[in-house]
Every structure is written in C-alpha cells, then in structure tokens.
Coordinates of C-alpha atoms and ligand atoms in Angstrom, one line a residue:
M24 CA 47.8 -35.4 6.0
P25 CA 47.9 -34.0 9.5
A26 CA 49.2 -36.2 12.3
I27 CA 49.0 -34.2 15.5
V28 CA 50.6 -35.0 18.8
L29 CA 48.9 -33.7 22.0
V30 CA 50.8 -33.8 25.2
G31 CA 50.7 -32.4 28.8
A32 CA 53.4 -29.8 29.5
Q33 CA 53.5 -30.1 33.3
W34 CA 52.7 -32.9 35.8
G35 CA 49.4 -34.0 34.3
D36 CA 45.8 -32.9 34.6
E37 CA 46.4 -29.8 32.3
G38 CA 43.1 -30.4 30.5
K39 CA 44.3 -32.7 27.7
G40 CA 40.9 -34.4 27.6
K41 CA 39.1 -31.1 27.0
A42 CA 41.7 -30.0 24.4
T43 CA 41.3 -33.2 22.5
D44 CA 37.5 -33.0 22.7
L45 CA 37.7 -29.4 21.5
I46 CA 39.1 -30.5 18.1
G47 CA 37.1 -33.7 18.0
S48 CA 34.9 -32.5 15.2
S49 CA 37.9 -31.9 12.9
V50 CA 39.6 -35.2 13.6
D51 CA 39.1 -38.7 12.3
Y52 CA 41.2 -40.8 14.7
V53 CA 42.3 -40.2 18.4
V54 CA 45.0 -42.5 19.5
K55 CA 46.0 -43.0 23.1
F56 CA 49.7 -43.9 22.9
N57 CA 51.0 -44.4 26.5
G58 CA 49.9 -45.1 30.0
G59 CA 46.7 -46.8 31.1
N60 CA 43.9 -46.2 33.6
N61 CA 46.3 -44.1 35.7
A62 CA 45.1 -41.2 33.5
G63 CA 41.9 -39.3 34.3
H64 CA 40.4 -36.9 31.8
T65 CA 37.3 -34.9 32.7
V66 CA 35.3 -33.6 29.7
V67 CA 32.2 -31.4 30.2
I68 CA 29.8 -31.4 27.3
D69 CA 26.5 -29.5 27.5
G70 CA 26.7 -29.5 31.3
E71 CA 27.3 -33.4 31.3
T72 CA 30.5 -34.5 32.9
Y73 CA 32.4 -37.5 31.6
A74 CA 35.4 -39.0 33.4
L75 CA 37.6 -41.1 31.1
H76 CA 40.6 -43.2 32.2
L77 CA 41.6 -45.8 29.7
L78 CA 39.6 -44.7 26.7
P79 CA 40.9 -41.9 24.4
S80 CA 38.9 -38.7 24.8
G81 CA 37.9 -38.9 21.2
I82 CA 35.4 -41.6 22.1
L83 CA 33.0 -38.7 23.0
S84 CA 33.0 -37.3 19.4
P85 CA 30.5 -39.1 17.1
N86 CA 32.7 -39.3 14.0
V87 CA 36.0 -40.1 15.6
T88 CA 37.6 -43.6 15.7
P89 CA 39.2 -44.0 19.1
V90 CA 42.4 -46.1 19.1
I91 CA 44.2 -47.8 22.0
G92 CA 47.8 -47.9 20.7
N93 CA 50.5 -50.5 21.2
G94 CA 52.2 -48.3 23.9
V95 CA 49.2 -48.5 26.2
V96 CA 48.8 -50.9 29.1
V97 CA 45.2 -52.3 29.3
D98 CA 43.2 -53.4 32.3
L99 CA 40.5 -55.3 30.6
A100 CA 38.0 -55.1 33.5
V101 CA 38.4 -51.3 33.4
L102 CA 38.1 -51.2 29.6
F103 CA 34.7 -52.9 29.6
E104 CA 33.4 -51.1 32.6
E105 CA 34.2 -47.8 31.0
L106 CA 32.6 -48.9 27.7
D107 CA 29.5 -50.1 29.4
T108 CA 29.2 -46.9 31.4
L109 CA 29.5 -44.7 28.3
Q110 CA 27.1 -46.9 26.3
A111 CA 24.5 -46.6 29.1
R112 CA 24.8 -42.8 28.8
G113 CA 24.0 -43.0 25.1
I114 CA 27.6 -42.7 23.7
D115 CA 28.3 -44.9 20.7
T116 CA 31.5 -46.8 21.6
S117 CA 31.4 -49.3 18.8
R118 CA 34.2 -47.8 16.8
L119 CA 36.9 -48.4 19.4
V120 CA 40.0 -50.3 18.1
V121 CA 42.7 -51.8 20.2
S122 CA 46.3 -52.7 19.2
A123 CA 47.1 -56.4 19.2
N124 CA 50.5 -55.4 20.7
A125 CA 49.2 -53.4 23.7
H126 CA 50.1 -55.0 27.0
L127 CA 47.6 -56.3 29.5
I128 CA 47.6 -55.4 33.2
P129 CA 47.2 -58.8 35.1
S130 CA 45.8 -58.7 38.6
Y131 CA 49.2 -59.6 40.2
N132 CA 50.7 -56.4 38.9
R133 CA 48.0 -54.3 40.6
T134 CA 48.9 -56.2 43.8
L135 CA 52.6 -55.6 43.3
D136 CA 52.1 -51.9 42.6
K137 CA 50.3 -51.5 45.9
V138 CA 52.7 -53.6 48.0
T139 CA 55.9 -52.1 46.6
E140 CA 54.6 -48.6 47.4
R141 CA 53.9 -49.8 51.0
F142 CA 57.4 -51.2 51.3
L143 CA 58.9 -48.0 49.9
G144 CA 57.4 -46.1 52.8
Q145 CA 58.8 -42.6 52.9
R146 CA 60.4 -43.2 49.5
R147 CA 57.1 -44.1 47.8
I148 CA 56.2 -42.6 44.4
G149 CA 52.5 -42.1 45.3
T150 CA 51.4 -44.2 42.3
T151 CA 47.8 -44.6 41.3
G152 CA 48.0 -48.3 42.4
R153 CA 46.7 -49.5 39.0
G154 CA 49.6 -51.8 38.2
I155 CA 51.1 -49.5 35.6
G156 CA 54.8 -49.6 36.8
P157 CA 55.0 -53.4 37.2
T158 CA 53.3 -53.9 33.8
Y159 CA 55.8 -51.7 31.9
A160 CA 58.6 -53.4 33.8
D161 CA 57.3 -56.7 32.6
K162 CA 57.2 -55.4 29.0
M163 CA 60.8 -54.4 29.2
S164 CA 61.8 -57.6 30.9
R165 CA 60.0 -59.5 28.2
V166 CA 57.6 -61.3 30.5
G167 CA 54.6 -59.2 29.6
L168 CA 51.2 -60.4 28.3
R169 CA 49.8 -58.8 25.2
V170 CA 46.3 -58.4 23.8
Q171 CA 47.1 -60.9 21.0
D172 CA 48.0 -63.6 23.6
L173 CA 44.3 -63.9 24.3
F174 CA 43.8 -65.4 20.9
D175 CA 46.1 -68.4 21.6
E176 CA 45.2 -69.8 25.0
K177 CA 48.1 -72.2 25.0
I178 CA 50.6 -69.4 24.5
L179 CA 48.9 -67.3 27.1
R180 CA 49.1 -70.1 29.6
Q181 CA 52.9 -70.6 28.9
K182 CA 53.5 -66.9 29.3
V183 CA 51.5 -66.6 32.5
E184 CA 53.5 -69.7 33.9
G185 CA 56.7 -68.0 33.0
A186 CA 55.7 -64.7 34.6
L187 CA 54.3 -66.4 37.8
D188 CA 57.6 -68.3 38.3
Q189 CA 59.1 -64.9 39.2
K190 CA 56.0 -63.1 40.5
N191 CA 55.0 -65.7 43.0
Q192 CA 58.5 -65.7 44.5
L193 CA 58.2 -62.0 45.0
L194 CA 54.6 -62.1 46.3
V195 CA 55.2 -64.9 48.8
K196 CA 58.8 -64.5 49.9
V197 CA 59.3 -60.8 49.8
Y198 CA 55.9 -59.3 50.3
N199 CA 54.2 -62.0 52.3
R200 CA 51.2 -62.3 50.0
R201 CA 49.5 -65.4 48.8
A202 CA 50.7 -67.1 45.6
V203 CA 48.6 -66.7 42.4
T204 CA 47.6 -69.7 40.3
V205 CA 48.1 -69.9 36.6
D206 CA 44.4 -70.9 36.2
E207 CA 43.0 -67.9 38.0
V208 CA 45.0 -65.5 35.9
V209 CA 44.3 -67.3 32.6
D210 CA 40.6 -67.7 33.3
E211 CA 40.2 -64.0 34.2
L212 CA 41.9 -62.8 31.1
M213 CA 40.2 -65.3 28.8
S214 CA 36.8 -64.3 30.1
Y215 CA 37.2 -61.0 28.1
A216 CA 38.7 -62.6 24.9
D217 CA 35.5 -63.0 22.9
R218 CA 34.3 -59.5 23.6
L219 CA 37.7 -58.0 22.8
R220 CA 38.4 -59.9 19.6
P221 CA 36.3 -57.8 17.2
M222 CA 38.0 -54.6 18.4
V223 CA 41.6 -55.8 17.9
T224 CA 43.6 -54.8 14.9
D225 CA 47.0 -53.9 13.6
T226 CA 46.6 -50.2 14.6
S227 CA 49.9 -49.0 13.0
L228 CA 48.7 -50.4 9.7
L229 CA 45.3 -48.8 10.2
L230 CA 46.8 -45.4 11.0
A231 CA 49.3 -45.5 8.1
G232 CA 46.4 -46.1 5.7
A233 CA 44.3 -43.4 7.3
L234 CA 47.2 -40.9 6.9
D235 CA 47.6 -41.9 3.3
E236 CA 44.0 -41.2 2.7
G237 CA 44.3 -37.7 4.1
K238 CA 42.6 -38.4 7.4
V239 CA 43.4 -36.4 10.5
V240 CA 45.0 -38.4 13.3
I241 CA 45.7 -37.0 16.8
M242 CA 47.9 -38.9 19.2
E243 CA 46.9 -38.0 22.7
A244 CA 49.2 -38.5 25.7
G245 CA 48.3 -39.7 29.1
Q246 CA 50.3 -38.1 32.0
A247 CA 52.7 -35.4 31.0
T248 CA 56.3 -34.1 30.3
L249 CA 57.5 -34.0 33.9
L250 CA 56.0 -37.5 34.5
D251 CA 57.8 -39.0 31.5
V252 CA 60.1 -41.9 32.5
D253 CA 63.1 -40.4 30.6
H254 CA 62.5 -36.6 30.7
G255 CA 60.5 -36.2 33.9
T256 CA 61.4 -35.8 37.6
Y257 CA 62.7 -39.4 37.9
P258 CA 62.0 -41.5 39.9
F259 CA 58.8 -39.5 40.7
V260 CA 57.4 -40.3 37.3
T261 CA 55.1 -42.7 35.6
S262 CA 56.6 -45.7 33.7
S263 CA 56.0 -44.6 30.1
N264 CA 57.1 -42.0 27.6
A265 CA 54.4 -39.3 27.8
T266 CA 56.4 -36.8 25.7
A267 CA 56.0 -36.3 21.9
G268 CA 58.6 -39.0 21.0
G269 CA 56.5 -41.5 22.8
A270 CA 53.6 -40.8 20.4
C271 CA 55.6 -42.5 17.6
T272 CA 56.8 -45.6 19.5
G273 CA 53.4 -45.9 21.2
S274 CA 51.4 -45.8 18.0
G275 CA 53.6 -46.9 15.2
V276 CA 53.2 -43.6 13.4
P277 CA 56.7 -42.5 12.3
P278 CA 58.2 -39.1 13.2
T279 CA 58.3 -38.0 9.6
R280 CA 54.5 -38.0 9.5
V281 CA 54.0 -35.8 12.5
D282 CA 53.0 -32.2 11.5
S283 CA 52.4 -30.5 14.8
V284 CA 52.7 -30.9 18.5
I285 CA 50.1 -29.3 20.9
A286 CA 51.2 -29.0 24.5
V287 CA 48.5 -28.3 27.0
L288 CA 49.5 -26.3 30.0
K289 CA 47.6 -24.9 32.9
A290 CA 47.8 -21.2 33.9
Y291 CA 49.2 -22.4 37.2
T292 CA 50.8 -25.8 38.2
T293 CA 49.5 -28.9 39.9
R294 CA 51.0 -32.3 40.8
V295 CA 49.6 -35.5 42.2
G296 CA 51.7 -37.9 44.2
E297 CA 55.2 -37.4 45.5
G298 CA 58.2 -35.6 44.1
P299 CA 59.8 -32.1 43.8
F300 CA 57.6 -29.1 42.9
P301 CA 59.4 -25.8 43.2
T302 CA 56.4 -23.4 43.0
E303 CA 54.2 -25.4 45.3
L304 CA 52.0 -23.4 47.7
F305 CA 51.2 -24.7 51.1
G306 CA 48.5 -24.1 53.8
D307 CA 45.8 -21.5 53.0
E308 CA 47.4 -20.3 49.8
G309 CA 47.5 -23.9 48.4
D310 CA 43.9 -24.5 49.6
R311 CA 42.7 -21.3 47.9
L312 CA 44.1 -22.4 44.5
R313 CA 42.9 -26.0 45.0
K314 CA 39.4 -24.8 45.7
A315 CA 39.3 -22.3 42.9
G316 CA 40.5 -24.8 40.4
G317 CA 38.6 -27.8 41.7
E318 CA 42.0 -29.6 41.9
F319 CA 41.0 -33.1 43.1
G320 CA 42.2 -36.1 41.1
T321 CA 39.8 -37.6 38.5
T322 CA 41.4 -41.1 39.1
T323 CA 42.1 -41.4 42.8
G324 CA 40.2 -38.4 44.2
R325 CA 43.5 -37.2 45.9
P326 CA 43.8 -33.4 46.5
R327 CA 46.2 -32.1 43.9
R328 CA 49.3 -30.2 45.1
C329 CA 48.9 -26.6 43.7
G330 CA 51.4 -23.8 42.9
W331 CA 52.1 -20.9 40.6
F332 CA 52.9 -21.1 36.9
D333 CA 56.5 -22.3 36.3
A334 CA 57.9 -21.0 33.1
V335 CA 61.1 -23.0 33.4
I336 CA 59.0 -26.1 33.1
G337 CA 57.0 -24.6 30.3
R338 CA 60.2 -23.8 28.3
Y339 CA 61.5 -27.3 29.0
A340 CA 58.3 -28.8 27.7
T341 CA 58.5 -26.8 24.5
R342 CA 62.1 -28.0 24.0
I343 CA 61.4 -31.7 24.7
N344 CA 58.2 -31.9 22.7
G345 CA 59.0 -29.5 19.9
T346 CA 55.8 -27.7 20.7
T347 CA 54.1 -25.9 17.8
D348 CA 51.0 -24.8 19.7
L349 CA 50.2 -24.2 23.4
V350 CA 46.8 -24.6 24.8
L351 CA 46.7 -22.6 28.0
T352 CA 43.9 -23.9 30.3
K353 CA 42.2 -22.7 33.4
L354 CA 43.0 -19.0 33.0
D355 CA 39.6 -18.3 34.6
V356 CA 40.9 -19.8 37.9
L357 CA 43.4 -17.0 38.3
T358 CA 40.7 -14.3 38.3
G359 CA 40.8 -12.3 41.5
Y360 CA 44.5 -12.9 42.2
D361 CA 46.6 -9.7 42.1
P362 CA 49.5 -9.7 41.5
V363 CA 49.9 -13.1 39.8
P364 CA 53.4 -14.6 40.5
V365 CA 55.1 -16.5 37.7
C366 CA 58.3 -18.4 38.2
V367 CA 60.8 -17.3 35.5
A368 CA 64.0 -19.0 36.7
Y369 CA 65.3 -20.9 39.6
E370 CA 68.0 -20.2 42.1
V371 CA 70.1 -23.2 43.3
D372 CA 72.7 -22.5 46.0
G373 CA 72.9 -18.9 44.9
V374 CA 73.2 -19.7 41.2
R375 CA 70.5 -18.6 38.7
Y376 CA 69.1 -21.3 36.3
D377 CA 67.0 -20.2 33.3
E378 CA 66.7 -23.8 32.1
M379 CA 65.9 -27.1 34.0
P380 CA 68.9 -28.0 36.2
M381 CA 70.8 -31.1 35.0
T382 CA 70.6 -33.1 38.2
Q383 CA 67.7 -34.1 40.3
T384 CA 69.6 -32.9 43.4
D385 CA 69.7 -29.4 42.0
F386 CA 66.0 -29.6 41.0
H387 CA 65.1 -30.6 44.6
H388 CA 66.9 -27.5 45.8
A389 CA 65.5 -25.1 43.2
V390 CA 64.0 -21.9 44.7
P391 CA 61.7 -20.0 42.3
V392 CA 62.6 -16.6 41.0
F393 CA 59.2 -14.8 40.6
E394 CA 58.1 -12.1 38.3
Y395 CA 54.8 -10.5 39.3
F396 CA 52.0 -9.8 36.8
E397 CA 49.1 -7.5 37.3
G398 CA 45.9 -9.5 37.9
W399 CA 42.3 -9.0 36.8
D400 CA 38.9 -9.1 38.5
D401 CA 36.4 -9.4 35.7
D402 CA 34.8 -12.7 35.0
I403 CA 36.4 -14.1 31.9
T404 CA 34.4 -17.3 31.4
G405 CA 32.4 -15.6 28.6
A406 CA 35.4 -14.5 26.6
R407 CA 35.7 -16.1 23.2
S408 CA 38.4 -14.0 21.6
M409 CA 41.6 -12.4 22.8
D410 CA 39.8 -9.0 22.6
D411 CA 37.2 -10.1 25.1
L412 CA 39.9 -10.7 27.7
P413 CA 40.9 -7.8 30.1
P414 CA 44.2 -6.3 29.2
A415 CA 46.0 -7.8 32.2
A416 CA 44.8 -11.3 31.3
R417 CA 46.0 -10.8 27.7
R418 CA 49.4 -9.7 29.0
Y419 CA 49.5 -12.9 31.1
V420 CA 48.9 -15.0 28.0
E421 CA 51.5 -13.1 26.1
A422 CA 54.0 -13.6 28.9
V423 CA 53.3 -17.4 28.8
E424 CA 54.0 -17.4 25.1
R425 CA 57.2 -15.4 25.5
L426 CA 58.5 -17.3 28.5
C427 CA 57.7 -20.8 27.1
G428 CA 58.8 -20.0 23.5
A429 CA 55.7 -21.2 21.6
P430 CA 52.5 -19.5 20.5
V431 CA 49.3 -19.9 22.5
S432 CA 46.6 -21.1 20.1
A433 CA 43.7 -21.5 22.5
V434 CA 43.0 -20.3 26.1
G435 CA 40.6 -22.2 28.4
V436 CA 38.3 -20.0 30.4
G437 CA 36.0 -22.7 31.9
P438 CA 35.5 -26.5 31.9
G439 CA 32.8 -26.5 29.3
R440 CA 33.5 -27.5 25.7
E441 CA 32.6 -24.0 24.5
E442 CA 34.5 -22.1 27.2
I443 CA 37.5 -21.4 25.1
V444 CA 39.3 -18.4 23.4
A445 CA 40.3 -19.7 20.0
V446 CA 43.4 -17.8 18.7
R447 CA 44.2 -20.0 15.7
D448 CA 43.1 -23.4 14.3
L449 CA 44.7 -26.3 16.0
V450 CA 44.0 -28.6 12.9
R451 CA 45.6 -26.9 9.9
Ligands
LIG510 P1 43.8 -34.2 31.8 O1 44.2 -35.3 32.6 O2 44.9 -33.4 31.3 O3 42.8 -34.5 30.7 O4 43.0 -33.1 32.8 P2 41.9 -33.5 33.9 O5 40.6 -33.8 33.3 O6 42.4 -34.5 34.9 O7 41.9 -32.1 34.8 C1 41.5 -30.9 34.2 C2 40.3 -30.4 34.9 O8 40.1 -29.0 34.6 C3 39.0 -31.1 34.5 O9 38.2 -31.1 35.6 C4 38.4 -30.1 33.4 O10 37.0 -30.2 33.3 C5 38.9 -28.8 33.9 N1 39.2 -27.8 32.9 C6 39.8 -28.0 31.7 N2 40.0 -26.8 31.1 C7 39.5 -25.8 31.9 C8 39.5 -24.4 31.9 O11 39.9 -23.7 31.0 N3 38.9 -23.8 33.0 C9 38.4 -24.5 34.1 N4 37.9 -23.8 35.1 N5 38.4 -25.8 34.1 C10 39.0 -26.5 33.1
LIG511 P1 46.6 -37.6 33.4 O1 46.6 -38.3 32.1 C1 48.6 -36.7 37.2 C2 51.3 -39.8 38.8 C3 50.9 -40.5 40.0 C4 52.3 -40.8 40.6 C5 53.1 -41.1 39.4 C6 53.3 -42.6 39.1 O2 45.2 -37.5 34.1 O3 47.3 -36.3 33.3 P2 51.6 -44.4 38.1 O4 50.3 -45.0 38.7 O5 51.5 -43.9 36.8 O6 52.7 -45.4 38.3 O7 52.0 -43.2 39.2 O8 52.4 -40.4 38.3 N1 50.3 -39.8 37.7 C7 49.5 -38.8 37.3 N2 49.4 -37.5 37.8 N3 47.8 -37.0 36.1 C8 47.9 -38.2 35.6 O9 47.4 -38.6 34.4 C9 48.8 -39.2 36.2 N4 49.1 -40.5 35.9 C10 50.0 -40.8 36.8 O10 50.1 -39.7 40.9 O11 52.8 -39.6 41.2
LIG512 MG1 43.9 -36.1 34.5

C-alpha cells in the first residue's frame, strides 16, 4: 500500500516538516532517509512550536512510528537531547526506531567540518558545521562508523583506530589541531550504546513488512532538490541525495513500491549558505521578504537569503523527483505585494533558457526573466478551500501548477497545522 516520498523542491526550508505533520494522522511510518541534524523543521501545533533536527517530523503524531533510515548520519548526543526535550514536553518518543546501518557522526568530523570551511575562506560552502560532509565522505571512503558498531566494542575500536590513522594526520599536520585519542572517541560513542540498543532494528525489513500489511509509509527528505549532491548546485550542496531517488537508497524501500512523490515548495525562494541564487533580492527588498516570512534558520539562526519564486527550479524539481503533488507553502507571506514577480526562464549571455542550464558556469550567470502577476491585499490565513482565496491568489497557484508541471494539492496559508487549503488528499 502507499509508500509516499516527500521532498523539498528548492534549497530547503520549504515547510517539509509542516507538510509531513499535516498528513501525520493518515500515516503509519515516517522515515527520514538522508541528512542529519543539518535539517531544521519547525512545526506549530495548537500554538506550540516544535523545532526538530534529527528526528523525523512524524514523531509529533501520536500513532506514527518514526524511523531513522540507513541513509541518515546520526549525532548521538543530538539524538538523545532531542528525545529528552520532546519527552519533557509530553511527546511520547518511545516508538522511534533507528537503522543498524545508519552512520554515526564522530566528534572529529564536527571539528573537520568547521576547520575545512575556515580553510576554504572565500570558497566556503557555508555548511551547518554539524560534521555532515566529512561523515558522508567517510561512508564513501569506507572508513565510517555505523550504529551497529556500538554493539561490538572490539570492532568499533578497530574502526576508530583505522579512521584516526588518517584523521589525526589531517587534524595535526594540515589543520594544526590536537590529535584525538581512540579511547576518547570510543568512550563517548559507547556511552550511548545501552540507551540506543532497544531502538535499533533492520528498518528496511520492518518497512517491507509494513507495506505488505497495507500500512502507509512516508519517506521524508532533509534538505532539498537544489542541495542534492548529484542534482543540486554542486559544490554548494549538502553531501547526501535529498531527491526522490535518495528515498529508496536511504530507506531500503525499492522504487517499485513508491506510489507518489510530494514536492514541497515555497511561494517564493530562500537559501541558506553560499552558492548561486538567480532570483535573490538584496537590501530593503530582501529584508522585507525575510521579515514577512520569518526567514531565519531553524538550525543555525542565520538569516535566509530571500528572492522571488523561480519556476525554472520548480520545473526542474518536478522532473528530477517525478512529482505527483505539489504542496505550495507560505502563500500568505506574499499578501500585500503587487505585482508579484515570478521567474519563468533565465537569460544567459543573451540566450533564453526554459530549463536549468547544463553547466554551473551558466547557472551562475543566469539572469531571471520575470512575468508579473497581480497581487492581493486580503488576509488569506483563514482560507481553507480554493474558493476562499482571492481570485489573484488563485491565479498565482494556478500559474505555479502550470509553470512547474504538477498539480498543487495543498496550499499553506500560515504556520499552524490547520492553516492549509486542502485541494486533494495527499494520502490516496
Ligand atoms: P523545512 O526544513 O522544510 O521543514 O522548513 P522549516 O521548518 O525550516 O521552515 C519553514 C518555516 O515556515 C517554519 O517556520 C514553518 O513554521 C513555516 N511555515 C510552513 N508553512 C507555512 C505557511 O504556509 N505559511 C507561513 N506563514 N509559514 C509557514
Ligand atoms: P532543511 O531540511 C536549508 C545547506 C547549508 C549549506 C549546505 C551544506 O531544514 O530544509 P551541510 O551542513 O549540509 O554540509 O551544509 O546545505 N543546508 C540547508 N539549507 N535547509 C536545510 O535543511 C539545510 N541543510 C543543509 O546551509 O549551504
Ligand atoms: Mg528547515
């Protein structure tokens, strides 16, 4: 029965957490399949705000089993801190399951993330500094540490020794930092082993059984399409596959079982960190949108870069993810703008591009071609159906559908769980 993938269509922070939470009552499992605590999802329920980083958003729905899939990188200190914080606020976190194959973020990778950024200087990525990149690099280099290694201390020690042979050379000789001892790494990781053990399982087997029984499984991305290591604006990306294909490798649910792909996109565009952003607004214009949308990072508190809606990116995200449903968020933030510019194509050195340019050089030089849509002034936060929206707002939604090539199934009109215009069921 339904396996649903939910991804971000832009550069992150589209409101994936809210979209997952929205369908939480019709879902049995929510699987985080990529990334780690670089993500930040804010969910507002009955006026209470929850900020999640490592935990899947499904943890806030009472009947959902939240799953940390094999594709995730886990900082154990953050995991338990987040669990304790939610537990203290009365959220039952006891159903969480964690893949035995998920990788662990050791402390030396947090250090390396920060020092490599410093050394990159002008060429830095603007990472979240959480050790994400170095941990995925270790996974690919086959010197990573996995959750299951905590259950065999001898093996864990051997792996840490192997990793530190390389890491200490880097830390000491290249970055002028102190060497890390095997004991300190092993002791820190082992201090979590007993508490983690009951949560650990073969999550791909668990999900296969759940799908066989007709349960609804949603696979929720951290980050987003343009931050995907293969399909994003490389090298200004995260180090995992945040697109729909990543849902399969990162969870062990095969492509033949996926029924639909929900792509969440904001009515305008934001980006955190460095990298190209064709529709970016600067100065007062950028400040106005940032203030209207409350665009400050959930994870690092950094002001998000803001700009107009970019339909070239929207179309690209539909193609790369095979989007079946769009969830358009934050339409309320555009209230009061008139006209509302939408980027429908790029111009690069006098040539029009209707699709993403093939090379990064061209993308860096892309100048937006804008179409201007009529704005609206009425407060739309109370709208619950398309008919409640002013005609100009409806036309904006229809333009997004047409330009991105997928139907809009829900429209966000405020941060609250109930502040949504539902067009058609997302779980079918
Ligand atoms: P995620 O990383 O994709 O889960 O998104 P974030 O949580 O980082 O950022 C989205 C922000 O927008 C959060 O603060 C949400 O509470 C808020 N939000 C989500 N949907 C809407 C919406 O439709 N309208 C408004 N005004 N805020 C929204
Ligand atoms: P959610 O799930 C927005 C960005 C960082 C940086 C780049 C690489 O909340 O949408 P990393 O620490 O991953 O190596 O940083 O990716 N980035 C995000 N931007 N939302 C996120 O997650 C992000 N996760 C990473 O700012 O530019
Ligand atoms: Mg976020």
